[in-house]
Amino acid sequence: MGFTRLIGYDRLSTNLLALDVGTIGPKSGIGHHFHHNIEEMYVILNGEAEFTINGRTSKIKAPAIVPCKMGDSHAIHNPTNEPLRWLNFAVSLEKGKRDAFDLGDARVGASIE
């Protein structure tokens, strides 16, 4: 996965932690994890992704927006043979405070609901 930070927490006076844009390669993803202090919103810009929220996985076709509430576990997997482009908005409970807790699950082959 590659990404570029467009706006970081040190640029604004708000609790916006980051605005990132990135690409997830074919058959790759962002593994299952959660945050105690961060809410995120993913914007799927092209293609198709398998997105997991709290262990439940759905197929999402672009363009689409997926909110991830604080404390909810989430993951994204690109099951296709094409790169997947995305944006991510992250807001923290406290300005500049980050956290992430990896659940050790890439969600490859997860059941689709």
Tab-separated table of C-alpha atoms in Angstrom:
chain	number	residue	atom	x	y	z
A	1	MET	CA	0.000	0.000	0.000
A	2	GLY	CA	1.200	3.464	-0.784
A	3	PHE	CA	-0.260	6.722	0.463
A	4	THR	CA	0.374	10.446	0.601
A	5	ARG	CA	-0.670	12.663	3.486
A	6	LEU	CA	-2.458	15.664	2.000
A	7	ILE	CA	-3.202	17.362	5.331
A	8	GLY	CA	-1.648	16.461	8.681
A	9	TYR	CA	-2.699	17.241	12.258
A	10	ASP	CA	-0.106	19.997	12.568
A	11	ARG	CA	-1.655	22.064	9.725
A	12	LEU	CA	-5.031	22.969	11.260
A	13	SER	CA	-6.307	24.084	14.661
A	14	THR	CA	-8.992	21.357	14.611
A	15	ASN	CA	-8.891	17.681	15.600
A	16	LEU	CA	-8.483	16.600	11.983
A	17	LEU	CA	-5.667	14.076	12.262
A	18	ALA	CA	-5.087	13.473	8.578
A	19	LEU	CA	-6.418	13.458	5.071
A	20	ASP	CA	-4.615	10.751	3.098
A	21	VAL	CA	-4.877	9.531	-0.476
A	22	GLY	CA	-3.546	6.144	-1.430
A	23	THR	CA	-3.477	3.044	-3.558
A	24	ILE	CA	-3.958	-0.542	-2.454
A	25	GLY	CA	-2.420	-2.979	-4.880
A	26	PRO	CA	-4.140	-6.071	-6.247
A	27	LYS	CA	-4.810	-8.802	-3.664
A	28	SER	CA	-3.634	-6.466	-0.839
A	29	GLY	CA	-5.210	-4.462	1.931
A	30	ILE	CA	-5.212	-2.710	5.267
A	31	GLY	CA	-5.561	-5.386	7.954
A	32	HIS	CA	-8.256	-5.628	10.605
A	33	HIS	CA	-7.628	-3.050	13.342
A	34	PHE	CA	-9.395	-0.524	15.574
A	35	HIS	CA	-8.804	2.836	17.257
A	36	HIS	CA	-9.834	4.091	20.711
A	37	ASN	CA	-9.248	7.751	19.835
A	38	ILE	CA	-9.864	8.059	16.098
A	39	GLU	CA	-12.843	8.062	13.748
A	40	GLU	CA	-12.197	7.572	10.048
A	41	MET	CA	-14.056	7.846	6.799
A	42	TYR	CA	-12.801	5.995	3.738
A	43	VAL	CA	-13.764	7.140	0.260
A	44	ILE	CA	-13.350	4.420	-2.364
A	45	LEU	CA	-12.489	6.254	-5.585
A	46	ASN	CA	-12.339	3.408	-8.115
A	47	GLY	CA	-12.820	-0.310	-8.408
A	48	GLU	CA	-14.182	-2.670	-5.825
A	49	ALA	CA	-13.172	-3.404	-2.232
A	50	GLU	CA	-14.102	-5.842	0.489
A	51	PHE	CA	-14.655	-3.685	3.562
A	52	THR	CA	-14.996	-5.151	7.047
A	53	ILE	CA	-16.652	-3.370	9.983
A	54	ASN	CA	-16.790	-5.228	13.313
A	55	GLY	CA	-16.106	-8.572	11.630
A	56	ARG	CA	-18.805	-8.217	8.949
A	57	THR	CA	-17.541	-7.907	5.385
A	58	SER	CA	-19.325	-6.356	2.405
A	59	LYS	CA	-18.357	-5.778	-1.192
A	60	ILE	CA	-18.182	-2.038	-1.876
A	61	LYS	CA	-18.108	-0.619	-5.414
A	62	ALA	CA	-16.759	2.851	-6.145
A	63	PRO	CA	-17.650	5.547	-5.709
A	64	ALA	CA	-18.511	4.876	-2.079
A	65	ILE	CA	-17.971	6.242	1.423
A	66	VAL	CA	-17.449	3.998	4.466
A	67	PRO	CA	-17.525	5.582	7.959
A	68	CYS	CA	-15.551	3.874	10.751
A	69	LYS	CA	-16.716	4.969	14.191
A	70	MET	CA	-14.375	5.156	17.148
A	71	GLY	CA	-13.882	1.704	18.647
A	72	ASP	CA	-15.270	-0.160	15.631
A	73	SER	CA	-12.838	-2.610	14.055
A	74	HIS	CA	-12.311	-2.249	10.327
A	75	ALA	CA	-10.284	-3.521	7.371
A	76	ILE	CA	-10.161	-3.088	3.626
A	77	HIS	CA	-9.059	-5.678	1.079
A	78	ASN	CA	-8.653	-5.320	-2.682
A	79	PRO	CA	-9.605	-8.732	-4.127
A	80	THR	CA	-9.177	-7.597	-7.748
A	81	ASN	CA	-6.253	-7.542	-10.154
A	82	GLU	CA	-6.382	-3.722	-10.443
A	83	PRO	CA	-5.069	-1.046	-8.037
A	84	LEU	CA	-7.686	0.480	-5.724
A	85	ARG	CA	-7.570	4.237	-5.019
A	86	TRP	CA	-8.930	5.703	-1.770
A	87	LEU	CA	-9.092	8.772	0.451
A	88	ASN	CA	-9.128	8.617	4.232
A	89	PHE	CA	-10.272	11.340	6.617
A	90	ALA	CA	-9.209	10.755	10.229
A	91	VAL	CA	-10.349	12.818	13.235
A	92	SER	CA	-8.972	12.256	16.732
A	93	LEU	CA	-10.626	12.705	20.097
A	94	GLU	CA	-7.600	14.750	21.172
A	95	LYS	CA	-5.703	16.923	18.696
A	96	GLY	CA	-2.717	15.007	17.321
A	97	LYS	CA	-3.332	11.815	19.319
A	98	ARG	CA	-3.131	8.611	17.272
A	99	ASP	CA	-3.603	4.962	18.093
A	100	ALA	CA	-4.143	1.719	16.224
A	101	PHE	CA	-4.581	-1.808	17.531
A	102	ASP	CA	-3.824	-4.537	14.982
A	103	LEU	CA	-6.051	-7.625	15.191
A	104	GLY	CA	-3.660	-9.725	13.086
A	105	ASP	CA	-6.204	-10.574	10.394
A	106	ALA	CA	-5.728	-9.553	6.753
A	107	ARG	CA	-9.376	-10.534	5.999
A	108	VAL	CA	-8.268	-12.424	2.891
A	109	GLY	CA	-11.081	-14.789	1.910
A	110	ALA	CA	-13.551	-13.301	4.439
A	111	SER	CA	-17.190	-14.288	3.952
A	112	ILE	CA	-19.146	-11.578	2.145
A	113	GLU	CA	-22.503	-10.587	3.636
